[in-house]
Amino acid sequence: MKGQVFKIHSDFYYVNFENKIYECKMREILKKQKAKILVGDFVEFDFINDKSAVIQKILPRINYLTRPSVANISQVVIVSAVKQPDLDLEQLDRYICFAKYHNIKTRLCFNKNDLSKDDKIIEEVFSIYEPLGFDIIFTSALENIGIDDFKEILVGETTVFCGNSGVGKSSLINSVFPELNLKTKDVSEKTLRGTHTTRHCEICEADNIRIIDTPGFSNLKFDFIMPNDLCLLFDDISKYSKHCKFRDCTHTNEIGCEVVAHIHDIAPSRYESYKKFLEEAIQFKERIKNEGNKKEAFLKTSHNKNFAKISIQKRQTSRNNVKQQIYKDIQDE
Ligand code: GDP
Ligand code: ZN
């Protein structure tokens, strides 16, 4: 039988098959292969007897995230609050870039619209994000405004919500699935303790809407991408960066930079986000370089004789391999 993993708890996998949930264990051979089953995975499972079922195989994934660990997502809805906490465009851009990196369709939801008597925020949001092609929706989970439109964008999709703590993700999920009654917390309580109600990933489903409730995407940093590739995550920057004079242009202060030449066509907040993430990507590159050099120095001293015989070309290859391995280790982390 083929089903989808809705929840994982210690060694048990809860698999949805024809709207019933089956408690499964993982087949021994999969355990030996150190296979990792994620919430959202489609799996093949069999009954051993009428009580226990065993997952035999993980079916190929369309996509997956590692922080949080979920698979086969069809869209990300990024939730921001227009007030309480204040609209945080840098964090919004962070989530947008992250979803783009994983090639997942993204929609933007601005919640707590009941608190905004100020149309400027709405105008600002539309002027920045509509030209980038995003579907934008304003909601109030508290006053049940915009919830029907919100449900419409969720039908037929497996959606992950992301957004800072306190913006109203649990409240929105409750508006969509009232019977679920997820706990919500006061913003002040959250910021004081920095806690989040959700600890595990789990799929909630009703009326052809699937939402993956996750513990969130805390501390999302650009520690997985090379500085030169970062602009590819910004459509409004990459459309100019193709024409820059130098291939390794960082689009900050180089001569012949087409991004800088078109700076007035890019929303200032977007360019600020780019520069901030660039710093993080540069730090990541430095870290790889240092760790690569350390590993290489160790190899040199421990295999000194052999190393001396290797031609320069091979040494470069080996150096690249070490860097790639570290890059891979960091990604797998
Ligand atoms: P989460 O951390 O993103 O899941 O946020 P919660 O759903 O826990 O909401 C945080 C706080 O914001 C709670 O006190 C909610 O009652 C409140 N809240 C959620 N949605 C709205 C809204 O649309 N308007 C207002 N005024 N408050 C909201
Ligand atoms: Zn440039």
mmCIF file of C-alpha atoms and ligand atoms in Angstrom:
data_model
loop_
_atom_site.group_PDB
_atom_site.id
_atom_site.type_symbol
_atom_site.label_atom_id
_atom_site.label_comp_id
_atom_site.label_asym_id
_atom_site.label_seq_id
_atom_site.Cartn_x
_atom_site.Cartn_y
_atom_site.Cartn_z
ATOM 1 C CA MET A 1 0.000 0.000 0.000
ATOM 2 C CA LYS A 2 1.140 3.539 -0.666
ATOM 3 C CA GLY A 3 0.493 6.307 1.824
ATOM 4 C CA GLN A 4 1.893 9.583 3.126
ATOM 5 C CA VAL A 5 3.653 10.055 6.461
ATOM 6 C CA PHE A 6 1.568 12.561 8.444
ATOM 7 C CA LYS A 7 3.381 12.416 11.770
ATOM 8 C CA ILE A 8 6.499 10.895 13.320
ATOM 9 C CA HIS A 9 6.788 10.051 16.973
ATOM 10 C CA SER A 10 9.931 8.342 18.300
ATOM 11 C CA ASP A 11 10.152 5.116 16.252
ATOM 12 C CA PHE A 12 6.604 5.245 14.933
ATOM 13 C CA TYR A 13 5.484 6.630 11.607
ATOM 14 C CA TYR A 14 1.819 7.545 11.168
ATOM 15 C CA VAL A 15 0.890 6.914 7.560
ATOM 16 C CA ASN A 16 -2.279 8.199 5.918
ATOM 17 C CA PHE A 17 -3.819 5.714 3.505
ATOM 18 C CA GLU A 18 -7.298 6.401 2.134
ATOM 19 C CA ASN A 19 -8.064 8.808 4.993
ATOM 20 C CA LYS A 20 -7.098 6.367 7.729
ATOM 21 C CA ILE A 21 -3.942 6.653 9.775
ATOM 22 C CA TYR A 22 -1.774 3.540 10.212
ATOM 23 C CA GLU A 23 0.974 3.261 12.806
ATOM 24 C CA CYS A 24 4.067 1.842 11.088
ATOM 25 C CA LYS A 25 7.636 0.918 11.960
ATOM 26 C CA MET A 26 10.576 1.218 9.622
ATOM 27 C CA ARG A 27 11.892 -1.918 7.910
ATOM 28 C CA GLU A 28 15.215 -3.098 9.427
ATOM 29 C CA ILE A 29 17.119 -2.809 6.163
ATOM 30 C CA LEU A 30 16.075 0.855 5.849
ATOM 31 C CA LYS A 31 17.334 1.464 9.374
ATOM 32 C CA LYS A 32 20.675 -0.148 8.509
ATOM 33 C CA GLN A 33 20.895 2.049 5.439
ATOM 34 C CA LYS A 34 20.337 5.004 7.821
ATOM 35 C CA ALA A 35 17.329 6.049 5.740
ATOM 36 C CA LYS A 36 15.552 9.097 7.083
ATOM 37 C CA ILE A 37 11.805 9.225 6.717
ATOM 38 C CA LEU A 38 10.334 12.717 6.784
ATOM 39 C CA VAL A 39 6.843 14.007 7.421
ATOM 40 C CA GLY A 40 5.330 14.337 3.936
ATOM 41 C CA ASP A 41 7.166 11.324 2.511
ATOM 42 C CA PHE A 42 5.180 8.940 0.351
ATOM 43 C CA VAL A 43 5.987 5.385 1.410
ATOM 44 C CA GLU A 44 5.099 1.786 0.596
ATOM 45 C CA PHE A 45 4.018 -0.196 3.620
ATOM 46 C CA ASP A 46 2.759 -3.713 4.403
ATOM 47 C CA PHE A 47 0.942 -5.318 7.277
ATOM 48 C CA ILE A 48 3.013 -7.891 9.164
ATOM 49 C CA ASN A 49 -0.068 -8.938 11.141
ATOM 50 C CA ASP A 50 -3.366 -7.194 11.851
ATOM 51 C CA LYS A 51 -1.682 -4.930 14.417
ATOM 52 C CA SER A 52 1.641 -3.851 12.995
ATOM 53 C CA ALA A 53 2.640 -2.376 9.685
ATOM 54 C CA VAL A 54 6.108 -1.841 8.271
ATOM 55 C CA ILE A 55 7.388 0.791 5.860
ATOM 56 C CA GLN A 56 9.193 -1.022 3.044
ATOM 57 C CA LYS A 57 10.254 1.810 0.812
ATOM 58 C CA ILE A 58 10.450 5.609 0.635
ATOM 59 C CA LEU A 59 9.180 6.841 -2.722
ATOM 60 C CA PRO A 60 11.138 9.523 -4.591
ATOM 61 C CA ARG A 61 10.637 13.031 -3.180
ATOM 62 C CA ILE A 62 9.514 16.026 -5.203
ATOM 63 C CA ASN A 63 11.441 18.232 -2.783
ATOM 64 C CA TYR A 64 12.385 18.420 0.875
ATOM 65 C CA LEU A 65 13.578 20.845 3.519
ATOM 66 C CA THR A 66 15.961 20.047 6.351
ATOM 67 C CA ARG A 67 15.139 22.902 8.730
ATOM 68 C CA PRO A 68 12.318 21.922 9.430
ATOM 69 C CA SER A 69 12.471 18.351 8.079
ATOM 70 C CA VAL A 70 9.542 17.962 5.688
ATOM 71 C CA ALA A 71 9.110 16.502 2.212
ATOM 72 C CA ASN A 72 6.861 16.887 -0.835
ATOM 73 C CA ILE A 73 5.684 20.427 -0.208
ATOM 74 C CA SER A 74 3.742 22.063 -3.004
ATOM 75 C CA GLN A 75 3.778 25.609 -1.658
ATOM 76 C CA VAL A 76 5.101 27.830 1.084
ATOM 77 C CA VAL A 77 2.870 30.504 2.577
ATOM 78 C CA ILE A 78 4.955 33.185 4.240
ATOM 79 C CA VAL A 79 2.981 34.822 7.035
ATOM 80 C CA SER A 80 3.876 38.306 8.268
ATOM 81 C CA ALA A 81 2.006 40.565 10.656
ATOM 82 C CA VAL A 82 1.289 44.141 9.595
ATOM 83 C CA LYS A 83 1.626 45.139 13.279
ATOM 84 C CA GLN A 84 2.500 43.505 16.600
ATOM 85 C CA PRO A 85 5.206 42.545 15.739
ATOM 86 C CA ASP A 86 5.983 45.271 13.179
ATOM 87 C CA LEU A 87 6.260 44.262 9.550
ATOM 88 C CA ASP A 88 9.750 42.798 9.084
ATOM 89 C CA LEU A 89 10.681 43.003 5.405
ATOM 90 C CA GLU A 90 14.174 41.585 5.902
ATOM 91 C CA GLN A 91 12.751 38.451 7.461
ATOM 92 C CA LEU A 92 10.140 38.241 4.704
ATOM 93 C CA ASP A 93 12.895 38.416 2.050
ATOM 94 C CA ARG A 94 14.802 35.752 3.957
ATOM 95 C CA TYR A 95 11.886 33.323 3.693
ATOM 96 C CA ILE A 96 11.264 34.274 0.053
ATOM 97 C CA CYS A 97 14.893 33.510 -0.856
ATOM 98 C CA PHE A 98 14.825 30.273 1.108
ATOM 99 C CA ALA A 99 11.706 29.072 -0.759
ATOM 100 C CA LYS A 100 13.222 30.145 -4.064
ATOM 101 C CA TYR A 101 16.417 28.217 -3.275
ATOM 102 C CA HIS A 102 14.268 25.111 -2.799
ATOM 103 C CA ASN A 103 12.242 25.956 -5.903
ATOM 104 C CA ILE A 104 8.915 25.915 -4.061
ATOM 105 C CA LYS A 105 5.950 28.067 -5.080
ATOM 106 C CA THR A 106 5.472 30.931 -2.623
ATOM 107 C CA ARG A 107 2.497 33.010 -1.535
ATOM 108 C CA LEU A 108 2.473 35.932 0.850
ATOM 109 C CA CYS A 109 -0.022 36.443 3.657
ATOM 110 C CA PHE A 110 -0.172 39.612 5.745
ATOM 111 C CA ASN A 111 -2.110 38.928 8.913
ATOM 112 C CA LYS A 112 -3.468 41.116 11.749
ATOM 113 C CA ASN A 113 -4.917 43.449 9.158
ATOM 114 C CA ASP A 114 -7.484 44.539 11.780
ATOM 115 C CA LEU A 115 -4.637 46.409 13.521
ATOM 116 C CA SER A 116 -3.595 48.361 10.468
ATOM 117 C CA LYS A 117 -5.543 51.539 10.028
ATOM 118 C CA ASP A 118 -2.703 52.693 7.892
ATOM 119 C CA ASP A 119 -3.103 51.946 4.183
ATOM 120 C CA LYS A 120 0.551 52.858 3.626
ATOM 121 C CA ILE A 121 1.647 49.386 4.706
ATOM 122 C CA ILE A 122 -0.673 47.762 2.186
ATOM 123 C CA GLU A 123 0.528 50.107 -0.556
ATOM 124 C CA GLU A 124 4.157 49.466 0.321
ATOM 125 C CA VAL A 125 3.704 45.700 0.299
ATOM 126 C CA PHE A 126 1.945 45.762 -3.080
ATOM 127 C CA SER A 127 4.482 48.108 -4.626
ATOM 128 C CA ILE A 128 7.398 45.876 -3.637
ATOM 129 C CA TYR A 129 6.048 42.366 -3.998
ATOM 130 C CA GLU A 130 3.367 42.468 -6.686
ATOM 131 C CA PRO A 131 5.858 43.279 -9.481
ATOM 132 C CA LEU A 132 7.813 40.208 -8.332
ATOM 133 C CA GLY A 133 4.801 38.079 -9.241
ATOM 134 C CA PHE A 134 3.616 37.023 -5.776
ATOM 135 C CA ASP A 135 0.010 36.315 -4.831
ATOM 136 C CA ILE A 136 -0.650 38.596 -1.876
ATOM 137 C CA ILE A 137 -3.412 38.171 0.640
ATOM 138 C CA PHE A 138 -4.389 40.234 3.687
ATOM 139 C CA THR A 139 -6.112 38.465 6.579
ATOM 140 C CA SER A 140 -7.262 38.873 10.117
ATOM 141 C CA ALA A 141 -7.419 35.554 11.919
ATOM 142 C CA LEU A 142 -8.915 37.416 14.881
ATOM 143 C CA GLU A 143 -11.822 38.984 12.992
ATOM 144 C CA ASN A 144 -12.121 36.240 10.394
ATOM 145 C CA ILE A 145 -11.411 38.604 7.505
ATOM 146 C CA GLY A 146 -10.007 37.248 4.257
ATOM 147 C CA ILE A 147 -10.145 33.664 5.528
ATOM 148 C CA ASP A 148 -12.326 32.359 2.663
ATOM 149 C CA ASP A 149 -9.876 33.760 0.096
ATOM 150 C CA PHE A 150 -7.077 32.370 2.193
ATOM 151 C CA LYS A 151 -8.637 28.877 2.129
ATOM 152 C CA GLU A 152 -8.936 29.104 -1.641
ATOM 153 C CA ILE A 153 -5.167 29.362 -2.079
ATOM 154 C CA LEU A 154 -4.712 26.295 0.130
ATOM 155 C CA VAL A 155 -7.095 23.894 -1.647
ATOM 156 C CA GLY A 156 -5.339 21.033 -3.421
ATOM 157 C CA GLU A 157 -1.948 21.978 -2.010
ATOM 158 C CA THR A 158 0.393 20.706 0.693
ATOM 159 C CA THR A 159 1.402 23.925 2.364
ATOM 160 C CA VAL A 160 4.128 24.843 4.807
ATOM 161 C CA PHE A 161 3.601 28.064 6.743
ATOM 162 C CA CYS A 162 6.611 30.076 7.669
ATOM 163 C CA GLY A 163 6.936 33.361 9.458
ATOM 164 C CA ASN A 164 8.240 34.805 12.683
ATOM 165 C CA SER A 165 6.869 33.777 16.024
ATOM 166 C CA GLY A 166 3.733 35.701 16.980
ATOM 167 C CA VAL A 167 2.582 36.715 13.484
ATOM 168 C CA GLY A 168 -0.481 34.458 13.751
ATOM 169 C CA LYS A 169 0.366 31.183 11.978
ATOM 170 C CA SER A 170 -1.354 28.969 14.562
ATOM 171 C CA SER A 171 -4.337 31.338 14.615
ATOM 172 C CA LEU A 172 -4.625 31.105 10.816
ATOM 173 C CA ILE A 173 -4.394 27.303 10.912
ATOM 174 C CA ASN A 174 -7.157 27.372 13.537
ATOM 175 C CA SER A 175 -9.307 29.535 11.259
ATOM 176 C CA VAL A 176 -8.852 26.991 8.475
ATOM 177 C CA PHE A 177 -9.321 23.930 10.714
ATOM 178 C CA PRO A 178 -11.415 25.155 13.697
ATOM 179 C CA GLU A 179 -11.717 21.607 15.090
ATOM 180 C CA LEU A 180 -7.922 21.450 15.468
ATOM 181 C CA ASN A 181 -7.771 24.159 18.121
ATOM 182 C CA LEU A 182 -3.998 24.680 18.103
ATOM 183 C CA LYS A 183 -2.615 26.593 21.036
ATOM 184 C CA THR A 184 -1.728 30.215 20.418
ATOM 185 C CA LYS A 185 0.343 32.419 22.629
ATOM 186 C CA ASP A 186 0.531 36.075 23.450
ATOM 187 C CA VAL A 187 3.263 37.887 21.600
ATOM 188 C CA SER A 188 4.772 39.239 24.814
ATOM 189 C CA GLU A 189 4.898 35.767 26.323
ATOM 190 C CA LYS A 190 6.631 34.466 23.228
ATOM 191 C CA THR A 191 9.275 37.135 23.005
ATOM 192 C CA LEU A 192 10.032 36.869 26.697
ATOM 193 C CA ARG A 193 10.606 33.168 26.619
ATOM 194 C CA GLY A 194 11.311 32.670 22.941
ATOM 195 C CA THR A 195 9.196 29.534 22.858
ATOM 196 C CA HIS A 196 7.008 28.093 20.144
ATOM 197 C CA THR A 197 3.999 25.861 20.654
ATOM 198 C CA THR A 198 4.743 23.371 17.860
ATOM 199 C CA ARG A 199 7.538 20.902 18.565
ATOM 200 C CA HIS A 200 7.089 18.340 15.790
ATOM 201 C CA CYS A 201 6.088 18.529 12.159
ATOM 202 C CA GLU A 202 2.651 17.158 11.430
ATOM 203 C CA ILE A 203 0.247 17.276 8.486
ATOM 204 C CA CYS A 204 -3.290 18.496 9.213
ATOM 205 C CA GLU A 205 -5.808 17.683 6.514
ATOM 206 C CA ALA A 206 -9.461 18.439 5.736
ATOM 207 C CA ASP A 207 -11.467 19.404 2.627
ATOM 208 C CA ASN A 208 -8.516 18.780 0.302
ATOM 209 C CA ILE A 209 -6.348 21.214 2.280
ATOM 210 C CA ARG A 210 -3.108 19.927 3.771
ATOM 211 C CA ILE A 211 -1.084 22.126 6.054
ATOM 212 C CA ILE A 212 2.193 21.002 7.564
ATOM 213 C CA ASP A 213 2.451 22.413 11.051
ATOM 214 C CA THR A 214 6.159 22.873 11.781
ATOM 215 C CA PRO A 215 8.235 24.102 14.707
ATOM 216 C CA GLY A 216 9.290 26.983 12.457
ATOM 217 C CA PHE A 217 12.351 28.161 10.604
ATOM 218 C CA SER A 218 14.263 29.834 13.390
ATOM 219 C CA ASN A 219 17.746 31.229 12.755
ATOM 220 C CA LEU A 220 17.518 30.939 9.030
ATOM 221 C CA LYS A 221 20.902 32.137 7.751
ATOM 222 C CA PHE A 222 22.510 32.142 4.332
ATOM 223 C CA ASP A 223 25.083 29.593 5.396
ATOM 224 C CA PHE A 224 24.451 27.283 2.476
ATOM 225 C CA ILE A 225 25.092 29.412 -0.585
ATOM 226 C CA MET A 226 28.096 31.012 -2.246
ATOM 227 C CA PRO A 227 28.069 34.836 -2.358
ATOM 228 C CA ASN A 228 28.061 34.839 -6.163
ATOM 229 C CA ASP A 229 24.946 32.688 -6.323
ATOM 230 C CA LEU A 230 22.938 34.750 -3.847
ATOM 231 C CA CYS A 231 21.641 37.223 -6.435
ATOM 232 C CA LEU A 232 19.950 34.327 -8.250
ATOM 233 C CA LEU A 233 17.477 34.247 -5.360
ATOM 234 C CA PHE A 234 16.490 37.883 -6.015
ATOM 235 C CA ASP A 235 14.610 38.167 -9.322
ATOM 236 C CA ASP A 236 14.741 41.956 -9.139
ATOM 237 C CA ILE A 237 18.555 41.876 -8.851
ATOM 238 C CA SER A 238 19.397 38.940 -11.105
ATOM 239 C CA LYS A 239 17.630 40.570 -14.023
ATOM 240 C CA TYR A 240 20.434 43.181 -14.060
ATOM 241 C CA SER A 241 23.314 41.142 -12.651
ATOM 242 C CA LYS A 242 23.562 39.059 -15.849
ATOM 243 C CA HIS A 243 24.962 42.129 -17.582
ATOM 244 C CA CYS A 244 27.594 43.100 -14.994
ATOM 245 C CA LYS A 245 31.121 43.584 -16.322
ATOM 246 C CA PHE A 246 32.761 41.059 -13.954
ATOM 247 C CA ARG A 247 31.547 37.513 -13.404
ATOM 248 C CA ASP A 248 32.396 37.648 -9.689
ATOM 249 C CA CYS A 249 30.629 41.003 -9.155
ATOM 250 C CA THR A 250 28.979 41.214 -5.726
ATOM 251 C CA HIS A 251 26.778 44.115 -6.914
ATOM 252 C CA THR A 252 27.871 46.409 -4.146
ATOM 253 C CA ASN A 253 30.573 48.772 -5.383
ATOM 254 C CA GLU A 254 32.225 47.261 -8.470
ATOM 255 C CA ILE A 255 32.919 49.144 -11.670
ATOM 256 C CA GLY A 256 30.575 48.119 -14.478
ATOM 257 C CA CYS A 257 27.934 46.764 -12.107
ATOM 258 C CA GLU A 258 24.554 46.871 -13.809
ATOM 259 C CA VAL A 259 22.721 46.325 -10.521
ATOM 260 C CA VAL A 260 24.234 49.475 -9.035
ATOM 261 C CA ALA A 261 23.462 51.275 -12.318
ATOM 262 C CA HIS A 262 19.770 50.341 -11.870
ATOM 263 C CA ILE A 263 19.639 50.811 -8.114
ATOM 264 C CA HIS A 264 16.666 53.213 -8.375
ATOM 265 C CA ASP A 265 14.593 50.461 -10.035
ATOM 266 C CA ILE A 266 15.087 48.125 -7.046
ATOM 267 C CA ALA A 267 13.103 48.604 -3.819
ATOM 268 C CA PRO A 268 15.557 49.908 -1.175
ATOM 269 C CA SER A 269 14.418 47.312 1.382
ATOM 270 C CA ARG A 270 15.117 44.483 -1.091
ATOM 271 C CA TYR A 271 18.634 45.747 -1.783
ATOM 272 C CA GLU A 272 19.255 46.122 1.962
ATOM 273 C CA SER A 273 18.170 42.491 2.458
ATOM 274 C CA TYR A 274 20.490 41.414 -0.359
ATOM 275 C CA LYS A 275 23.461 43.156 1.273
ATOM 276 C CA LYS A 276 22.673 41.619 4.656
ATOM 277 C CA PHE A 277 22.420 38.087 3.232
ATOM 278 C CA LEU A 278 25.553 38.677 1.180
ATOM 279 C CA GLU A 279 27.501 39.251 4.411
ATOM 280 C CA GLU A 280 26.259 35.908 5.714
ATOM 281 C CA ALA A 281 27.148 34.114 2.477
ATOM 282 C CA ILE A 282 30.640 35.679 2.557
ATOM 283 C CA GLN A 283 31.107 34.418 6.120
ATOM 284 C CA PHE A 284 29.988 30.967 4.984
ATOM 285 C CA LYS A 285 32.538 31.002 2.158
ATOM 286 C CA GLU A 286 35.292 32.066 4.587
ATOM 287 C CA ARG A 287 34.330 29.253 6.929
ATOM 288 C CA ILE A 288 34.576 26.675 4.149
ATOM 289 C CA LYS A 289 37.922 28.089 3.082
ATOM 290 C CA ASN A 290 39.315 27.960 6.623
ATOM 291 C CA GLU A 291 38.013 24.493 7.358
ATOM 292 C CA GLY A 292 39.267 23.316 3.959
ATOM 293 C CA ASN A 293 42.711 24.762 4.676
ATOM 294 C CA LYS A 294 42.815 23.197 8.149
ATOM 295 C CA LYS A 295 41.921 19.772 6.789
ATOM 296 C CA GLU A 296 44.458 20.181 4.027
ATOM 297 C CA ALA A 297 47.210 21.228 6.471
ATOM 298 C CA PHE A 298 46.464 18.142 8.528
ATOM 299 C CA LEU A 299 46.660 15.888 5.473
ATOM 300 C CA LYS A 300 49.926 17.538 4.475
ATOM 301 C CA THR A 301 51.637 16.820 7.797
ATOM 302 C CA SER A 302 50.204 13.342 8.219
ATOM 303 C CA HIS A 303 50.956 12.200 4.643
ATOM 304 C CA ASN A 304 53.805 14.537 3.975
ATOM 305 C CA LYS A 305 55.824 12.307 1.684
ATOM 306 C CA ASN A 306 52.937 11.276 -0.489
ATOM 307 C CA PHE A 307 51.595 14.793 -0.704
ATOM 308 C CA ALA A 308 54.889 16.203 -1.980
ATOM 309 C CA LYS A 309 54.731 13.929 -5.000
ATOM 310 C CA ILE A 310 51.286 15.068 -6.117
ATOM 311 C CA SER A 311 51.309 17.446 -9.045
ATOM 312 C CA ILE A 312 49.941 20.968 -8.599
ATOM 313 C CA GLN A 313 46.918 20.146 -10.739
ATOM 314 C CA LYS A 314 46.031 17.155 -8.571
ATOM 315 C CA ARG A 315 46.543 19.177 -5.414
ATOM 316 C CA GLN A 316 44.027 21.705 -6.663
ATOM 317 C CA THR A 317 41.559 18.909 -7.389
ATOM 318 C CA SER A 318 42.097 17.476 -3.941
ATOM 319 C CA ARG A 319 41.629 20.902 -2.384
ATOM 320 C CA ASN A 320 38.360 21.328 -4.259
ATOM 321 C CA ASN A 321 37.232 17.879 -3.127
ATOM 322 C CA VAL A 322 37.892 18.742 0.501
ATOM 323 C CA LYS A 323 35.900 21.948 0.096
ATOM 324 C CA GLN A 324 33.058 20.159 -1.648
ATOM 325 C CA GLN A 325 32.974 17.530 1.093
ATOM 326 C CA ILE A 326 32.747 20.223 3.777
ATOM 327 C CA TYR A 327 30.101 22.054 1.780
ATOM 328 C CA LYS A 328 28.163 18.780 1.547
ATOM 329 C CA ASP A 329 28.638 18.023 5.282
ATOM 330 C CA ILE A 330 27.286 21.445 6.161
ATOM 331 C CA GLN A 331 24.307 20.963 3.857
ATOM 332 C CA ASP A 332 23.568 17.509 5.280
ATOM 333 C CA GLU A 333 23.779 18.798 8.852
HETATM 334 P P1 GDP B 1 2.288 32.126 15.691
HETATM 335 O O1 GDP B 1 3.448 32.161 16.632
HETATM 336 O O2 GDP B 1 2.687 32.687 14.355
HETATM 337 O O3 GDP B 1 1.655 30.773 15.581
HETATM 338 O O4 GDP B 1 1.207 33.157 16.285
HETATM 339 P P2 GDP B 1 -0.147 32.854 17.108
HETATM 340 O O5 GDP B 1 -1.193 32.292 16.212
HETATM 341 O O6 GDP B 1 0.220 32.093 18.324
HETATM 342 O O7 GDP B 1 -0.613 34.352 17.464
HETATM 343 C C1 GDP B 1 0.137 35.206 18.305
HETATM 344 C C2 GDP B 1 -0.777 36.240 18.941
HETATM 345 O O8 GDP B 1 -1.346 37.085 17.943
HETATM 346 C C3 GDP B 1 -1.962 35.620 19.690
HETATM 347 O O9 GDP B 1 -2.155 36.385 20.863
HETATM 348 C C4 GDP B 1 -3.132 35.779 18.743
HETATM 349 O O10 GDP B 1 -4.373 35.888 19.406
HETATM 350 C C5 GDP B 1 -2.768 37.085 18.042
HETATM 351 N N1 GDP B 1 -3.332 37.140 16.689
HETATM 352 C C6 GDP B 1 -3.305 36.185 15.730
HETATM 353 N N2 GDP B 1 -3.917 36.582 14.614
HETATM 354 C C7 GDP B 1 -4.363 37.854 14.856
HETATM 355 C C8 GDP B 1 -5.066 38.822 14.048
HETATM 356 O O11 GDP B 1 -5.444 38.605 12.902
HETATM 357 N N3 GDP B 1 -5.300 40.047 14.642
HETATM 358 C C9 GDP B 1 -4.906 40.323 15.921
HETATM 359 N N4 GDP B 1 -5.179 41.534 16.396
HETATM 360 N N5 GDP B 1 -4.251 39.436 16.679
HETATM 361 C C10 GDP B 1 -3.977 38.212 16.166
HETATM 362 ZN ZN ZN B 2 27.089 43.679 -10.349
#
